[in-house]
PDB file of C-alpha atoms in Angstrom:
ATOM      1  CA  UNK W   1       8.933  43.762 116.072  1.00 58.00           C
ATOM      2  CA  UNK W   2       9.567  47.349 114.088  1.00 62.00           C
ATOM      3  CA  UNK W   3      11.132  45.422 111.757  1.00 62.00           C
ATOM      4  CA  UNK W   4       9.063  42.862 110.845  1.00 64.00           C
ATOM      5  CA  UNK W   5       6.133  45.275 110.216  1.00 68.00           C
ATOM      6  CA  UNK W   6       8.235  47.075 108.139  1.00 68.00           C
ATOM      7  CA  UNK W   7       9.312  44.223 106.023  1.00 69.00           C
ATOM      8  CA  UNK W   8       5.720  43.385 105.755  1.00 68.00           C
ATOM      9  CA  UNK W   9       4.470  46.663 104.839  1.00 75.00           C
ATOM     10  CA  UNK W  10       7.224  47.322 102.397  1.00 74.00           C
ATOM     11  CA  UNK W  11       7.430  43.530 101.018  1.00 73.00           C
ATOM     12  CA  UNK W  12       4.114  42.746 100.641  1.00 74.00           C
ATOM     13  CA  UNK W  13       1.392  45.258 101.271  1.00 80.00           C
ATOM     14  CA  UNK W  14       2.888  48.222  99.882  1.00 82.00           C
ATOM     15  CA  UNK W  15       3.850  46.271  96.531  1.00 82.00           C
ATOM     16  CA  UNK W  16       0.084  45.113  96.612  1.00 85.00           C
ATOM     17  CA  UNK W  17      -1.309  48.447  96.804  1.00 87.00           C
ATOM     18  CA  UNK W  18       0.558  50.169  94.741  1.00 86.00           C
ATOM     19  CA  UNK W  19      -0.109  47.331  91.920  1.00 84.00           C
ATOM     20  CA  UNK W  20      -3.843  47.109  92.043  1.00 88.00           C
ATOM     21  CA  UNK W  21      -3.690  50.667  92.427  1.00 87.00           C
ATOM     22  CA  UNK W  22      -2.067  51.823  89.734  1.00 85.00           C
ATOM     23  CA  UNK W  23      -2.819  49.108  87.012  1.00 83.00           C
ATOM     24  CA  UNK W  24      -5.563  50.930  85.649  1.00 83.00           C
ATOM     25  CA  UNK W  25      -4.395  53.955  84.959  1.00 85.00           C
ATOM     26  CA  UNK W  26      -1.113  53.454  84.225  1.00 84.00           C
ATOM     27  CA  UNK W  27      -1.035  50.091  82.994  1.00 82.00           C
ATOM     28  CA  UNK W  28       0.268  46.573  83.800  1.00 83.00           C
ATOM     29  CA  UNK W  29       3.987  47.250  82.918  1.00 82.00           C
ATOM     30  CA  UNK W  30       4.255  50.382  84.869  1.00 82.00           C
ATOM     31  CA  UNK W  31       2.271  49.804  88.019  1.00 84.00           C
ATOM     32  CA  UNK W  32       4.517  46.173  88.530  1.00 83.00           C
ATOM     33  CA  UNK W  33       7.654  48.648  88.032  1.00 82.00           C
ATOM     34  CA  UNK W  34       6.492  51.124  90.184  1.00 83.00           C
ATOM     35  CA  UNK W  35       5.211  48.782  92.695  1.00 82.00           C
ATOM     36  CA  UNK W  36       9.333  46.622  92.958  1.00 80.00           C
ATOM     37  CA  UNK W  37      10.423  50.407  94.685  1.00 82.00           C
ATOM     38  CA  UNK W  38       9.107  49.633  98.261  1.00 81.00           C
ATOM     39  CA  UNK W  39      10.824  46.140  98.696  1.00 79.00           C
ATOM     40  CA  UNK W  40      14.395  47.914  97.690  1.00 78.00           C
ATOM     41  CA  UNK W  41      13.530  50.941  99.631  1.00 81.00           C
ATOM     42  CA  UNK W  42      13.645  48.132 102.413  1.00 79.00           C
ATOM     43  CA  UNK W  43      16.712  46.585 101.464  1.00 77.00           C
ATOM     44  CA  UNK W  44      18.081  49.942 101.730  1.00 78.00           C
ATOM     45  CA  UNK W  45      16.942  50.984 105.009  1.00 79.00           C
ATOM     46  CA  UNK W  46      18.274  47.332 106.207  1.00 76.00           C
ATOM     47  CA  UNK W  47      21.866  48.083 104.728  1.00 74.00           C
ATOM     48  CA  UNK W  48      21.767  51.460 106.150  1.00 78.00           C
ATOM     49  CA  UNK W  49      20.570  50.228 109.828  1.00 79.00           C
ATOM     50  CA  UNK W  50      23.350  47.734 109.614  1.00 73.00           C
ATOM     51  CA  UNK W  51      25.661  49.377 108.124  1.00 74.00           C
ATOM     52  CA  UNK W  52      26.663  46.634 105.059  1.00 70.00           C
ATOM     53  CA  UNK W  53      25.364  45.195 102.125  1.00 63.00           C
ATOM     54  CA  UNK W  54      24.958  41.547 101.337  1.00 60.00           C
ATOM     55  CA  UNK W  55      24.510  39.615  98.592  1.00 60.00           C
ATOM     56  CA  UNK W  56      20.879  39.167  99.100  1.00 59.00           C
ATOM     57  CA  UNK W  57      20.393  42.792  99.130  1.00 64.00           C
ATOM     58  CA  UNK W  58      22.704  43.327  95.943  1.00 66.00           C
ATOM     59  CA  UNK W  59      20.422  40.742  94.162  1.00 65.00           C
ATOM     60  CA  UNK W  60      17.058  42.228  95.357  1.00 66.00           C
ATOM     61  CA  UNK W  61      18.340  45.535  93.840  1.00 69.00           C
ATOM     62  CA  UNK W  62      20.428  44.662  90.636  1.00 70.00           C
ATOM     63  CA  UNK W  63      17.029  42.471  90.500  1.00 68.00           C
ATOM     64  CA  UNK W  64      14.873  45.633  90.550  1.00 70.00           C
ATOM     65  CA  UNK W  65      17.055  47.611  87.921  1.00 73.00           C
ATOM     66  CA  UNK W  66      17.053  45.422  85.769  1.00 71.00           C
ATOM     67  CA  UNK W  67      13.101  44.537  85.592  1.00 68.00           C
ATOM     68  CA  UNK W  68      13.155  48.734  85.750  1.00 70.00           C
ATOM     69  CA  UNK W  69      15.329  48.381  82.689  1.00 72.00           C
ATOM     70  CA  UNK W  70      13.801  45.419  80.831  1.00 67.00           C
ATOM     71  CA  UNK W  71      10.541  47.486  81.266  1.00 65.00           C
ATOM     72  CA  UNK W  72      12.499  51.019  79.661  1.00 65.00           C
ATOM     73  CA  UNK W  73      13.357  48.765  76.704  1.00 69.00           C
ATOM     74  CA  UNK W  74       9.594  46.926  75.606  1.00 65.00           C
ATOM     75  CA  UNK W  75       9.425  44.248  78.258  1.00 65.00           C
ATOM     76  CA  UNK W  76       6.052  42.726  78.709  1.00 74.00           C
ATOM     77  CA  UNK W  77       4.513  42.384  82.412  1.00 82.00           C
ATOM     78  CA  UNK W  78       4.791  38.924  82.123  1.00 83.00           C
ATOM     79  CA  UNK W  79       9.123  39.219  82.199  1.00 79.00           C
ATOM     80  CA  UNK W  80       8.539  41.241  85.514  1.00 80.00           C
ATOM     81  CA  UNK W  81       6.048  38.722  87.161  1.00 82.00           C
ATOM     82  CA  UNK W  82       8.920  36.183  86.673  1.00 80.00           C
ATOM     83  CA  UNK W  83      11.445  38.332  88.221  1.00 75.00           C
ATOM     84  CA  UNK W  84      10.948  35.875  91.062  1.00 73.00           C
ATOM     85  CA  UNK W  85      12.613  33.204  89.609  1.00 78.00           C
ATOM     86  CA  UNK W  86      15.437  35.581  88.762  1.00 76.00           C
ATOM     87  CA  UNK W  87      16.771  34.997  92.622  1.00 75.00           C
ATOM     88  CA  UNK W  88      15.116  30.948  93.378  1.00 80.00           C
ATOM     89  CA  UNK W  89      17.020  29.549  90.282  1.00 85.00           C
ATOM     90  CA  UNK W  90      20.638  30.852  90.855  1.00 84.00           C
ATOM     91  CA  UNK W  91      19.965  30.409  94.611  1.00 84.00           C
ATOM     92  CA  UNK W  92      19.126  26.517  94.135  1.00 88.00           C
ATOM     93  CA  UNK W  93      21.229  25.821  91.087  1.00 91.00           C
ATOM     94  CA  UNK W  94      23.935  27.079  93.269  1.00 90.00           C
ATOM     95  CA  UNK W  95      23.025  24.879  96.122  1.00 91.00           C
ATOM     96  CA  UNK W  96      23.417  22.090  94.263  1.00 94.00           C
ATOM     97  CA  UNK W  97      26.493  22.831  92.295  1.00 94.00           C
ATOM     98  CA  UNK W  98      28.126  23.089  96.017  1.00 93.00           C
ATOM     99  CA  UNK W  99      27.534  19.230  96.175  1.00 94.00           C
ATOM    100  CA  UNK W 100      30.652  18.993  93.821  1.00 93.00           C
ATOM    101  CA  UNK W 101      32.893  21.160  95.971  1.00 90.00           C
ATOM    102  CA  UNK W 102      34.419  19.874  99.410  1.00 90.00           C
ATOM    103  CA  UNK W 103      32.165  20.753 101.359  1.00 92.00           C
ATOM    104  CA  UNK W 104      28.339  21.347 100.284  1.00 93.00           C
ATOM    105  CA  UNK W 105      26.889  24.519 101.352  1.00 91.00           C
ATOM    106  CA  UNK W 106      24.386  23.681 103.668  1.00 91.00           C
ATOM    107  CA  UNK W 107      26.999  21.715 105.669  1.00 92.00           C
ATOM    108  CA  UNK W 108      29.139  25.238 105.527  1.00 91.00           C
ATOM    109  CA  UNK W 109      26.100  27.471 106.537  1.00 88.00           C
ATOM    110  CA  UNK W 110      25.495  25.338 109.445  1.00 89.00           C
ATOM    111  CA  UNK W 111      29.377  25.484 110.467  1.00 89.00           C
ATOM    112  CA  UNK W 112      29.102  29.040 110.422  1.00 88.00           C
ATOM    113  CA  UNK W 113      25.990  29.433 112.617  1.00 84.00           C
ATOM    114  CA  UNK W 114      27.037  26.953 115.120  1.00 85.00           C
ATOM    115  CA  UNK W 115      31.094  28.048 115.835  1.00 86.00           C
ATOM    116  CA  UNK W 116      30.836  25.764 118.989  1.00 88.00           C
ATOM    117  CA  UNK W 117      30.396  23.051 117.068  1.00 86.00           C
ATOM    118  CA  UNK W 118      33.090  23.597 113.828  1.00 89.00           C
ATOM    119  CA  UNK W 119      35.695  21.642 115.612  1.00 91.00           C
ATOM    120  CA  UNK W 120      33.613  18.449 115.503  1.00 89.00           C
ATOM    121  CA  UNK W 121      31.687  18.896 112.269  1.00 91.00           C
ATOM    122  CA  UNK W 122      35.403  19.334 110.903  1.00 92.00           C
ATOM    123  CA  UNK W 123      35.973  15.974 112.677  1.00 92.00           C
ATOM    124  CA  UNK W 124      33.075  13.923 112.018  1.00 91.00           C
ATOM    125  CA  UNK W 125      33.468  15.724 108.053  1.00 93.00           C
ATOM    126  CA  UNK W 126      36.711  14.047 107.920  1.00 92.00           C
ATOM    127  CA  UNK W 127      36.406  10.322 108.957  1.00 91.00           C
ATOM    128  CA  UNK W 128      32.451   9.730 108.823  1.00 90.00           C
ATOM    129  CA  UNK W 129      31.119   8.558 105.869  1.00 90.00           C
ATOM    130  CA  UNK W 130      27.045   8.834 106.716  1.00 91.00           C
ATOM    131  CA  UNK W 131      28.111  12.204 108.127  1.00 92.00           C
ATOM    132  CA  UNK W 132      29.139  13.527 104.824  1.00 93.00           C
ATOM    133  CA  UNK W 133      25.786  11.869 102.957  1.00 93.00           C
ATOM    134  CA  UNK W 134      23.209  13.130 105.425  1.00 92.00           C
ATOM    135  CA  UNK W 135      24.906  16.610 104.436  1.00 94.00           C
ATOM    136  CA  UNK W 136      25.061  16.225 100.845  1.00 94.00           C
ATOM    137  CA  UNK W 137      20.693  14.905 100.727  1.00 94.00           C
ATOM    138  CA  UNK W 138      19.922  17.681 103.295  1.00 93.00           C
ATOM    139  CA  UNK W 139      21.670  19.850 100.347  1.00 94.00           C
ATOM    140  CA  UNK W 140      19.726  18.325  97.697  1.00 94.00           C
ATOM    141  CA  UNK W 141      16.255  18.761  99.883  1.00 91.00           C
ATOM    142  CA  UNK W 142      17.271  22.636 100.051  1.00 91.00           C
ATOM    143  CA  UNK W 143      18.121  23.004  96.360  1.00 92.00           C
ATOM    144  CA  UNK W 144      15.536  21.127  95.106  1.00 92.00           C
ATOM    145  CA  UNK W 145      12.894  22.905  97.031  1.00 89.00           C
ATOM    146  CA  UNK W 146      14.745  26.810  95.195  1.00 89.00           C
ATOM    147  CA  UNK W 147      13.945  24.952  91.891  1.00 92.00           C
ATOM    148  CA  UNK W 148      10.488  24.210  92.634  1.00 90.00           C
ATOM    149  CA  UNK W 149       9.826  27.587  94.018  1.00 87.00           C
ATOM    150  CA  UNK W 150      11.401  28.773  90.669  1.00 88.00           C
ATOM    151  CA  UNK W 151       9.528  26.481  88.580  1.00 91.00           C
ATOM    152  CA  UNK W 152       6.541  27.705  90.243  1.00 89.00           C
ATOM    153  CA  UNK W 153       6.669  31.465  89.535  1.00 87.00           C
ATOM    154  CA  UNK W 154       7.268  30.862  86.127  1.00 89.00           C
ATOM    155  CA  UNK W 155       4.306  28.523  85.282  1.00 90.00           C
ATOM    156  CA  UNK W 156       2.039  31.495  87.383  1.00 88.00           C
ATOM    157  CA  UNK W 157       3.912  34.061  85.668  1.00 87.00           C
ATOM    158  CA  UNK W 158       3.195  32.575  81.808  1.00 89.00           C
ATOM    159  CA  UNK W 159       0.059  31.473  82.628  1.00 90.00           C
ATOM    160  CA  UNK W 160      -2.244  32.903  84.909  1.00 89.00           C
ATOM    161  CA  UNK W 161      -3.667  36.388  84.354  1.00 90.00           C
ATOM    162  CA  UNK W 162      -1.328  39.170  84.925  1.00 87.00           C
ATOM    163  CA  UNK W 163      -3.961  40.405  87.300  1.00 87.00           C
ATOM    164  CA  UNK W 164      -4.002  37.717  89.586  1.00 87.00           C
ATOM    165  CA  UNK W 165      -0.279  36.681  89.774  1.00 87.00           C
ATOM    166  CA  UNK W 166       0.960  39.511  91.922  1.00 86.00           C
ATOM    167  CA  UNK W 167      -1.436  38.592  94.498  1.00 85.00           C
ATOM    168  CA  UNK W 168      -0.422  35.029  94.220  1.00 84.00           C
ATOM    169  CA  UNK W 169       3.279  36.022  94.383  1.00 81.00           C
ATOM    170  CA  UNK W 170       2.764  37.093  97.992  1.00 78.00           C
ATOM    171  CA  UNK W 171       1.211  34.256  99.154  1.00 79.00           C
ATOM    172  CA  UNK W 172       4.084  32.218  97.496  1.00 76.00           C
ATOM    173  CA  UNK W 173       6.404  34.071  99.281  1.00 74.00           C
ATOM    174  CA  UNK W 174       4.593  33.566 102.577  1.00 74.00           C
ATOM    175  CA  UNK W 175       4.914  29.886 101.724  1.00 71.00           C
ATOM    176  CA  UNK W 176       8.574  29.988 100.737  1.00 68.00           C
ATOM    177  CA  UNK W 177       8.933  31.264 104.520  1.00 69.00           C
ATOM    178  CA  UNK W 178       7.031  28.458 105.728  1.00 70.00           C
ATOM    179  CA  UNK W 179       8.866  25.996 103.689  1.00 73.00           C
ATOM    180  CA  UNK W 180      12.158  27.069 105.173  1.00 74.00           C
ATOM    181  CA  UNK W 181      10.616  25.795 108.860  1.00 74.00           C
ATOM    182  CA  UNK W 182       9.506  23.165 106.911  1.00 76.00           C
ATOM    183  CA  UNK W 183      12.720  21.862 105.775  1.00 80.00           C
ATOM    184  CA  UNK W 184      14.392  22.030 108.440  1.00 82.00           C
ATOM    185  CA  UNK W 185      12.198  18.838 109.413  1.00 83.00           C
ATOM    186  CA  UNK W 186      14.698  16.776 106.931  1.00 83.00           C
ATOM    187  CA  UNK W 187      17.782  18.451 108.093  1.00 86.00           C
ATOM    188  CA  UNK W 188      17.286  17.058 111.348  1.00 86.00           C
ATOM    189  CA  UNK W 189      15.668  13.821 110.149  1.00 88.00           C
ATOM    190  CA  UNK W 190      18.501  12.790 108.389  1.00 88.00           C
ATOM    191  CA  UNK W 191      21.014  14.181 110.766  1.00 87.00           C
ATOM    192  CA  UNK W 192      19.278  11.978 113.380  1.00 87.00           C
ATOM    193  CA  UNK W 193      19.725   9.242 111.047  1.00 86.00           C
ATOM    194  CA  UNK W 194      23.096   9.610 110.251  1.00 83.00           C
ATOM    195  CA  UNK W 195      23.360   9.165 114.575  1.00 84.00           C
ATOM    196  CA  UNK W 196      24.607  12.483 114.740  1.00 78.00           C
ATOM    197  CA  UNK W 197      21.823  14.808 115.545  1.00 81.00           C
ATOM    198  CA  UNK W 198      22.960  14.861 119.211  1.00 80.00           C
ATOM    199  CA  UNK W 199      26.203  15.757 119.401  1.00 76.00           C
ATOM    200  CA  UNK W 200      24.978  18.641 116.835  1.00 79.00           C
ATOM    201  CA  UNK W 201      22.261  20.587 118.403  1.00 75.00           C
ATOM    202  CA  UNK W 202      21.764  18.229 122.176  1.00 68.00           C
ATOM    203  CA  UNK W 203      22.595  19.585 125.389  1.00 61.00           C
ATOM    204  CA  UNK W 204      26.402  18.981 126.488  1.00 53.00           C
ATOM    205  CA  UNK W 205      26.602  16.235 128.772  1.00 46.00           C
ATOM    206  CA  UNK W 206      27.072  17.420 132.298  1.00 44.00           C
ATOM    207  CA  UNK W 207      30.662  17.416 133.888  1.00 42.00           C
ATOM    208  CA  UNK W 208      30.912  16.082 137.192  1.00 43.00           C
ATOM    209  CA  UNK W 209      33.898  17.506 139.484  1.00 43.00           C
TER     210      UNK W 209
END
């Protein structure tokens, strides 16, 4: 529960606040540079309370610095308000590239989260056909919805008044959490069409001595 308020204080308020507070007298640039230090004082704290760093983190920060940097060197406000898009592109594009490897990632995610289960998703990986293509759409639902979230912050960074977009940007990222429950509506749609759904997240069937 600590945590979550934190995250929301340091993700979303205190970016807020520090944006609309600052904007007039320091200027758009500086109050959106000033206002990307409390979600990477976050990430910190998170690395430091579990003791490692991972690759969302690094890209939250080297995402930071370089909007920090890009600002240093003559950047306009509207480069930062994209910044976004910096971590929703890559993120999808790399979904999606995963379709051409053995084993697309959403398929390897899932392994890893359900270790119980890696013995049969091997199996069913290996000689089931509709296994394999309710993986590779459920990847294309995932990495198509990164794009769009992408697209979006673009077309509201470029767009919109600078004013309003950091607002917006919050409520975006509100629905980008709600769009991950979301998709996981698919996931198990197609799983349960591919027949497998059961044997994936059901109940083992009872032994009887």
């Amino acid at each position: 529960m600590i945590n979550r308020v934190r995250s929301v204080v340091l993700d979303v308020a205190a970016p807020l606040a520090l944006f609309y507070g600052l904007r007039s007298a320091t200027g758009d640039t500086t109050a959106l540079v000033v206002s990307m230090t409390p979600p990477a004082l976050n990430v910190v704290l998170t690395a430091v309370r579990q003791r490692r760093l991972d690759a969302l983190a690094v890209a939250v920060l080297a995402g930071t610095a370089l909007g920090a940097v890009a600002a240093l060197l003559g950047g306009g406000p509207r480069e930062l308000l994209a910044r976004g898009a910096w971590f929703s592109a890559p993120a999808g594009l790399w979904t999606l590239a995963t379709l051409f490897r053995r084993q697309p990632l959403t398929f390897e995610v899932t392994r890893t989260l359900l270790p119980h289960r890696a013995t049969l998703m091997d199996r069913l990986w290996a000689t089931d056909g509709r296994f394999r293509a309710a993986w590779r759409a459920i990847t294309i639902c995932w990495g198509g919805a990164a794009l769009a979230d992408s697209a979006l912050r673009i077309v509201m960074a470029y767009t919109l008044p600078v004013a309003v977009v950091p607002a917006l940007d919050s409520v975006l990222t509100i629905v980008t959490i709600v769009t991950i429950v979301v998709l996981q509506l698919p996931t198990h749609l197609l799983l349960r069409r591919s027949g497998h759904w059961r044997s994936l997240f059901g109940r083992p069937a009872a032994t009887t001595g």
